[in-house]
Structure formats: C-alpha cells, structure tokens
PDB file of C-alpha atoms in Angstrom:
ATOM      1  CA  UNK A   1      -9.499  21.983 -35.748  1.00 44.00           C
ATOM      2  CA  UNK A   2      -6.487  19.689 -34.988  1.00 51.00           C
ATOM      3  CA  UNK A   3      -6.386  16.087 -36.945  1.00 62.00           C
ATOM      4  CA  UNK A   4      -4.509  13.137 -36.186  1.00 63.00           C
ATOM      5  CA  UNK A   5      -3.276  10.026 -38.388  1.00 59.00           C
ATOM      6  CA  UNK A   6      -1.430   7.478 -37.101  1.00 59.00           C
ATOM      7  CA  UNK A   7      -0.092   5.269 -39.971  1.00 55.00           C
ATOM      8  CA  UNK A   8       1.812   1.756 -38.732  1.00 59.00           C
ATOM      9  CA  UNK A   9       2.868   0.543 -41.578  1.00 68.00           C
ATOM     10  CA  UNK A  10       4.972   1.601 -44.236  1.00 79.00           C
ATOM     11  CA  UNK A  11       3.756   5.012 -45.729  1.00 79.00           C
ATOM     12  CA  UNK A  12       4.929   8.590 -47.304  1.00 83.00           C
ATOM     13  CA  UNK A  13       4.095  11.959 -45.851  1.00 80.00           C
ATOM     14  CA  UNK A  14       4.722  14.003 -49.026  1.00 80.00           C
ATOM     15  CA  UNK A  15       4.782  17.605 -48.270  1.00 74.00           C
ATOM     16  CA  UNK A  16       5.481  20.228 -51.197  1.00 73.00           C
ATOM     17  CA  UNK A  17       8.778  18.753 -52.780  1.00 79.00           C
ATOM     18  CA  UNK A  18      10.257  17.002 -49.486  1.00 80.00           C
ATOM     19  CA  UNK A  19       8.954  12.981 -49.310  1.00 85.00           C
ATOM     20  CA  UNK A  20       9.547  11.160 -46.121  1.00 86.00           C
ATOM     21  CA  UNK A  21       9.316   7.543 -45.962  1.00 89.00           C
ATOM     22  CA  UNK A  22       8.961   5.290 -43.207  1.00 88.00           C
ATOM     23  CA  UNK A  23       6.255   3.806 -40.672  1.00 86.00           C
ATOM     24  CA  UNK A  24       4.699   4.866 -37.577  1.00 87.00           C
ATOM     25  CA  UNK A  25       4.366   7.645 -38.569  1.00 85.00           C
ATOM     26  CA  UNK A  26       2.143  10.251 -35.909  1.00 87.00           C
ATOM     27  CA  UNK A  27       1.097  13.223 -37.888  1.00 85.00           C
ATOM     28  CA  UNK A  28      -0.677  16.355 -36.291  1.00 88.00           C
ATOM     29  CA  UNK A  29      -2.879  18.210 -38.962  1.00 86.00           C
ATOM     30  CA  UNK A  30      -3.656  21.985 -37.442  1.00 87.00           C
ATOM     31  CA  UNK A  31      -1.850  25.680 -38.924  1.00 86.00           C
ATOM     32  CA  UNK A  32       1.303  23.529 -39.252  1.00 89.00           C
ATOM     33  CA  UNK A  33       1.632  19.851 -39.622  1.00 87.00           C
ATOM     34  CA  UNK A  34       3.659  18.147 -37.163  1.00 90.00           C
ATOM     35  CA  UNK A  35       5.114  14.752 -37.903  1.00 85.00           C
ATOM     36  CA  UNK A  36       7.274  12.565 -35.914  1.00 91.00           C
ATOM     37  CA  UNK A  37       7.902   8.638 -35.782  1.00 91.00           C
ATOM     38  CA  UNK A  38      10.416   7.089 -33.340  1.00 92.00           C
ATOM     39  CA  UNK A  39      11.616   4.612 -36.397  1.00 92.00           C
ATOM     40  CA  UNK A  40      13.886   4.871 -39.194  1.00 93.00           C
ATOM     41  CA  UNK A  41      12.842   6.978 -41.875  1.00 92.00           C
ATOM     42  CA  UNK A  42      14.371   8.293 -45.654  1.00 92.00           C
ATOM     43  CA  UNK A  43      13.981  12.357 -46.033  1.00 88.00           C
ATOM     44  CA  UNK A  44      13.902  13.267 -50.223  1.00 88.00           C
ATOM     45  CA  UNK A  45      14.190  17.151 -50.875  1.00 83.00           C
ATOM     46  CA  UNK A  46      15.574  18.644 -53.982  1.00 83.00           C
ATOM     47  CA  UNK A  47      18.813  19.679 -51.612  1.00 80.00           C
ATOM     48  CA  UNK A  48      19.396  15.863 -50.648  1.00 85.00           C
ATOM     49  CA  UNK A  49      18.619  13.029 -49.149  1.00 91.00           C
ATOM     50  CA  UNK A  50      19.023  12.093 -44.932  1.00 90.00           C
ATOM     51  CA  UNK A  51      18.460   9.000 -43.372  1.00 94.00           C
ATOM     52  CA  UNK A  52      17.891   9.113 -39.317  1.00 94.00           C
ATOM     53  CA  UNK A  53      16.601   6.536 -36.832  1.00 95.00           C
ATOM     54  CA  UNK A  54      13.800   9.185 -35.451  1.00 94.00           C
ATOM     55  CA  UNK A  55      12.105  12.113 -37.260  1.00 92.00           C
ATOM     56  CA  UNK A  56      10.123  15.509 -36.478  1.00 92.00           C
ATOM     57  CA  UNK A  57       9.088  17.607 -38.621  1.00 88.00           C
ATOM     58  CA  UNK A  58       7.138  20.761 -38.743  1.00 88.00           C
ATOM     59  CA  UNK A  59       5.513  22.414 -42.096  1.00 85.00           C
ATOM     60  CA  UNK A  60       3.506  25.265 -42.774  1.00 86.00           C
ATOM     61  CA  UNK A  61      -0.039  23.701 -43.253  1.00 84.00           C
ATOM     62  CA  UNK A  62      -0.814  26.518 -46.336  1.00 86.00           C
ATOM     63  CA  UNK A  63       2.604  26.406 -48.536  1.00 84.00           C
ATOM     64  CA  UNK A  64       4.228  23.251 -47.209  1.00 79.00           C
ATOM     65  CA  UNK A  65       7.359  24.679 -46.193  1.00 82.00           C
ATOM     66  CA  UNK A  66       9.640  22.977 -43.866  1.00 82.00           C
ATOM     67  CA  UNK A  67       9.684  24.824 -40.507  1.00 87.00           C
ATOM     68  CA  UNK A  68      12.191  22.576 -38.495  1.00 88.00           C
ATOM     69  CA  UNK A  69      13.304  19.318 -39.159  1.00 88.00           C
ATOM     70  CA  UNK A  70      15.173  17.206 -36.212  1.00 93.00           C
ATOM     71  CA  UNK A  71      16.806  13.513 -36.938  1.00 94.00           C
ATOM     72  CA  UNK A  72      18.435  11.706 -34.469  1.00 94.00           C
ATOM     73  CA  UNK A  73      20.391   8.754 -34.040  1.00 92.00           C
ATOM     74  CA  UNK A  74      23.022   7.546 -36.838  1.00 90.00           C
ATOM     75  CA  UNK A  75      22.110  10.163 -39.322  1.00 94.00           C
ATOM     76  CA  UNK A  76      23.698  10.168 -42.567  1.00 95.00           C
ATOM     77  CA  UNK A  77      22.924  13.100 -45.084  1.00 91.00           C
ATOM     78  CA  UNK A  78      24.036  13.534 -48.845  1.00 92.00           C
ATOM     79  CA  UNK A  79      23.454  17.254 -49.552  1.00 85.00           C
ATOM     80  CA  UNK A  80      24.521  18.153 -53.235  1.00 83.00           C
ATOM     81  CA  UNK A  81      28.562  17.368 -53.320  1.00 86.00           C
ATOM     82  CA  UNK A  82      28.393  17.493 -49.301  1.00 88.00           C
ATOM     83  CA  UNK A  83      27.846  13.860 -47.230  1.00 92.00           C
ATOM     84  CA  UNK A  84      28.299  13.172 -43.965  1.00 93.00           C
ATOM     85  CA  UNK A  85      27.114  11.925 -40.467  1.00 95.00           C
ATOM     86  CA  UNK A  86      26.157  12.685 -37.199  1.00 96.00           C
ATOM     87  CA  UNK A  87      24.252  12.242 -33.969  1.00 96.00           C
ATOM     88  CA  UNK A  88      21.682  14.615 -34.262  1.00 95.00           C
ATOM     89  CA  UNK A  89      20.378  16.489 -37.442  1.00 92.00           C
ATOM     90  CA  UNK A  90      18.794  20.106 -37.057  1.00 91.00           C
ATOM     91  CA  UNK A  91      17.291  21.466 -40.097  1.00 84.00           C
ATOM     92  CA  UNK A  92      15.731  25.570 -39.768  1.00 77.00           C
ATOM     93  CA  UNK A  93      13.786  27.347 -42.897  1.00 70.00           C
ATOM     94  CA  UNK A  94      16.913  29.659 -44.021  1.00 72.00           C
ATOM     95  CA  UNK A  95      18.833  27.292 -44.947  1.00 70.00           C
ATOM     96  CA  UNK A  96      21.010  26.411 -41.779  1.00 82.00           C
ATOM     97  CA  UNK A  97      21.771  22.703 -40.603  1.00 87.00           C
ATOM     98  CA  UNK A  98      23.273  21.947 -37.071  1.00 91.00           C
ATOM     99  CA  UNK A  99      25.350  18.315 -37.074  1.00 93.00           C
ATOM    100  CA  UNK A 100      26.036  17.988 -33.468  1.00 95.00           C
ATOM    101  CA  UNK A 101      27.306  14.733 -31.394  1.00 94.00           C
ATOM    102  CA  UNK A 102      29.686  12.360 -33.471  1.00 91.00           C
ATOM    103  CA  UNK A 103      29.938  14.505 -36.957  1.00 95.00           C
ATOM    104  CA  UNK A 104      31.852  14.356 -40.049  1.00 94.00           C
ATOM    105  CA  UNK A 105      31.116  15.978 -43.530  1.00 93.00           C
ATOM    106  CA  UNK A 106      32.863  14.665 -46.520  1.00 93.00           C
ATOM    107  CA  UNK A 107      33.179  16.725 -50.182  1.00 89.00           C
ATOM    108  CA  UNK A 108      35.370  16.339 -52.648  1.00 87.00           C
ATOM    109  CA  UNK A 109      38.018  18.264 -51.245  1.00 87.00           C
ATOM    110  CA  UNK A 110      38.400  17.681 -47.476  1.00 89.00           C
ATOM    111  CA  UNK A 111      36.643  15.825 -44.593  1.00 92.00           C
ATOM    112  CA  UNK A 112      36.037  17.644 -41.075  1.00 94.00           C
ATOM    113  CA  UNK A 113      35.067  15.734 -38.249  1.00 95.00           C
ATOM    114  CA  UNK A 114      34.014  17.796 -35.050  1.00 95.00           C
ATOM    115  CA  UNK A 115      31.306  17.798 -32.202  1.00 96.00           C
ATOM    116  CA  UNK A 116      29.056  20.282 -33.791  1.00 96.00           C
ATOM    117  CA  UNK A 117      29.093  21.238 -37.394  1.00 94.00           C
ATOM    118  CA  UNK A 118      26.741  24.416 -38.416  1.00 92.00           C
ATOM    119  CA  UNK A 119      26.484  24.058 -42.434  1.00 87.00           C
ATOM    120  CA  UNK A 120      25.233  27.038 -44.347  1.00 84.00           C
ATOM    121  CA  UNK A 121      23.773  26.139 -47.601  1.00 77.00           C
ATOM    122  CA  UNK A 122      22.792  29.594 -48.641  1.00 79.00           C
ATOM    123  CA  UNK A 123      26.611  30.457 -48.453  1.00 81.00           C
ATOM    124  CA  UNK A 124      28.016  27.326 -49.415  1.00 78.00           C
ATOM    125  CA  UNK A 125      30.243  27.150 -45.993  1.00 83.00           C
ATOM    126  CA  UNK A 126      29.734  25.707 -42.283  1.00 85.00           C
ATOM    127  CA  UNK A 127      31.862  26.228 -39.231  1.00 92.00           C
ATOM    128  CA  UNK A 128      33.413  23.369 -36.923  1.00 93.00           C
ATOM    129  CA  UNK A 129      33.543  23.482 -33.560  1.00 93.00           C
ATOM    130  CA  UNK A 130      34.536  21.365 -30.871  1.00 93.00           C
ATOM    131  CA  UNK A 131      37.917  18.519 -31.210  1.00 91.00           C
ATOM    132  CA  UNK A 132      38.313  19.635 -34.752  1.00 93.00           C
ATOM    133  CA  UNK A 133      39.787  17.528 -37.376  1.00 93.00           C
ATOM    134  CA  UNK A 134      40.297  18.438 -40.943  1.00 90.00           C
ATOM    135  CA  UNK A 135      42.100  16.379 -43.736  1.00 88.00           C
ATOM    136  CA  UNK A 136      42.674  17.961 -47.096  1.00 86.00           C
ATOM    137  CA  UNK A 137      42.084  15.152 -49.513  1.00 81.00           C
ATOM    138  CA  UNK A 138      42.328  16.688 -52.747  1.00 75.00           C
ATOM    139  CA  UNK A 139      45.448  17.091 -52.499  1.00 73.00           C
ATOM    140  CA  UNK A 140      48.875  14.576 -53.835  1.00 78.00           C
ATOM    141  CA  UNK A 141      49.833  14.170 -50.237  1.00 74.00           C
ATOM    142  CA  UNK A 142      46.652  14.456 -47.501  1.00 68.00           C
ATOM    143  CA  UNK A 143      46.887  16.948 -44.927  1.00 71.00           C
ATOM    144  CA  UNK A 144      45.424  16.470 -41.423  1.00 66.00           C
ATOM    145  CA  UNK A 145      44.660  19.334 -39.158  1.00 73.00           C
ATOM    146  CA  UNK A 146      43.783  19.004 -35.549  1.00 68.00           C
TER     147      UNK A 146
END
C-alpha cells in the first residue's frame, strides 16, 4: 500500500543518518520512499552537506539507504575537504556523484571547473570532462591548466 504526505511548511524528512530540510515537501511511502519538493532544501549526511533549489530522493523503505539523490539548480556541496558547485547534482548508492552543467570543485590543493565532474568518494578521485580548467593552488605560484 502506497502513502502520501504532503507537508507545506517547513519540515525534516529524516531518513537513517541523511536529514533533509525544507518545505513542500511530496513524499511517496511504498518499498522505497520517494521524496521530492520543487523548493530549496539543506541535505545533512555524515559525508556532507548540499544545498539545491529542487530535490528527489529515493530510499530503501526497510534500511533507509539512499537509492538516488538528484538536486538541481545552484547546487553547492561541502563533501569532507571537497566543496564545490554545479547545475545539477546526481547522487547513486556506491558512492559516485555526477556534477554536470556549470561545475567547479574546490580542495585544498586545486580547483577544477568543467561541464561534468564524476567524483568518486570510495576512491577519493573524480574525472573532468568537458572545457576543463584546473588551477593548482597549493602551490607558491598558482598554476592554471586548460
């Protein structure tokens, strides 16, 4: 049996260890929960925190665990020493994030800016693709690459 909430004002879904906050929020209780609001909204995980102007979200109903998670519209993420910003936000259950559109990420050593940036947390690395720009900034003198 499939259960809806629609909640208008302010609220939290809290599922497992992730918190999103926001309002209008549309929330589809079934196997999985779906949840979704076409308003700004705050993600809190233990990996970080993201900030989007629309959310989806999918979950495993039984352990919680983030299926997919898709933020669009001036996202900004801090993820551990990693921040950055983009477009659109794709987030899969392995670990993989897909920055595509307008996206930069930002540690303490260098900041690439690209059309599509595919982060791998697991390995601690992502790939840029797409009008690539790199400056070393831990560095005396800053390098740029294009």
């Amino acid at each position: 049996m499939d259960h809806r909430a629609v909640r208008e004002l302010e609220a939290q879904l809290k599922v497992a260890a992730m918190t999103v906050t926001g309002s209008h929020f549309v929330i589809d209780r079934g196997d999985v929960i779906r949840f979704r609001t076409d308003q700004p909204s705050v993600i809190n995980a233990p990996a970080g925190v993201t900030r989007g102007a629309e959310t989806e979200a999918t979950f495993e109903a039984d352990s919680g665990e983030l299926v997919q998670l898709i933020q669009r519209g001036s996202v900004s993420f801090e993820l551990g020493n990693r921040s950055g910003t983009a477009d659109r936000v794709e987030v899969g259950n392995g670990g993989q994030i897909l920055l595509t559109g307008n996206t930069s990420v930002e540690d303490n050593a260098l900041r690439v800016e690209a059309s599509r940036i595919a982060l791998d947390q697991n390995a601690d690395s992502f790939q840029a693709t797409g009008s690539v720009k790199t400056v070393y900034i831990d560095v005396p003198d800053p390098v740029l690459i294009v």
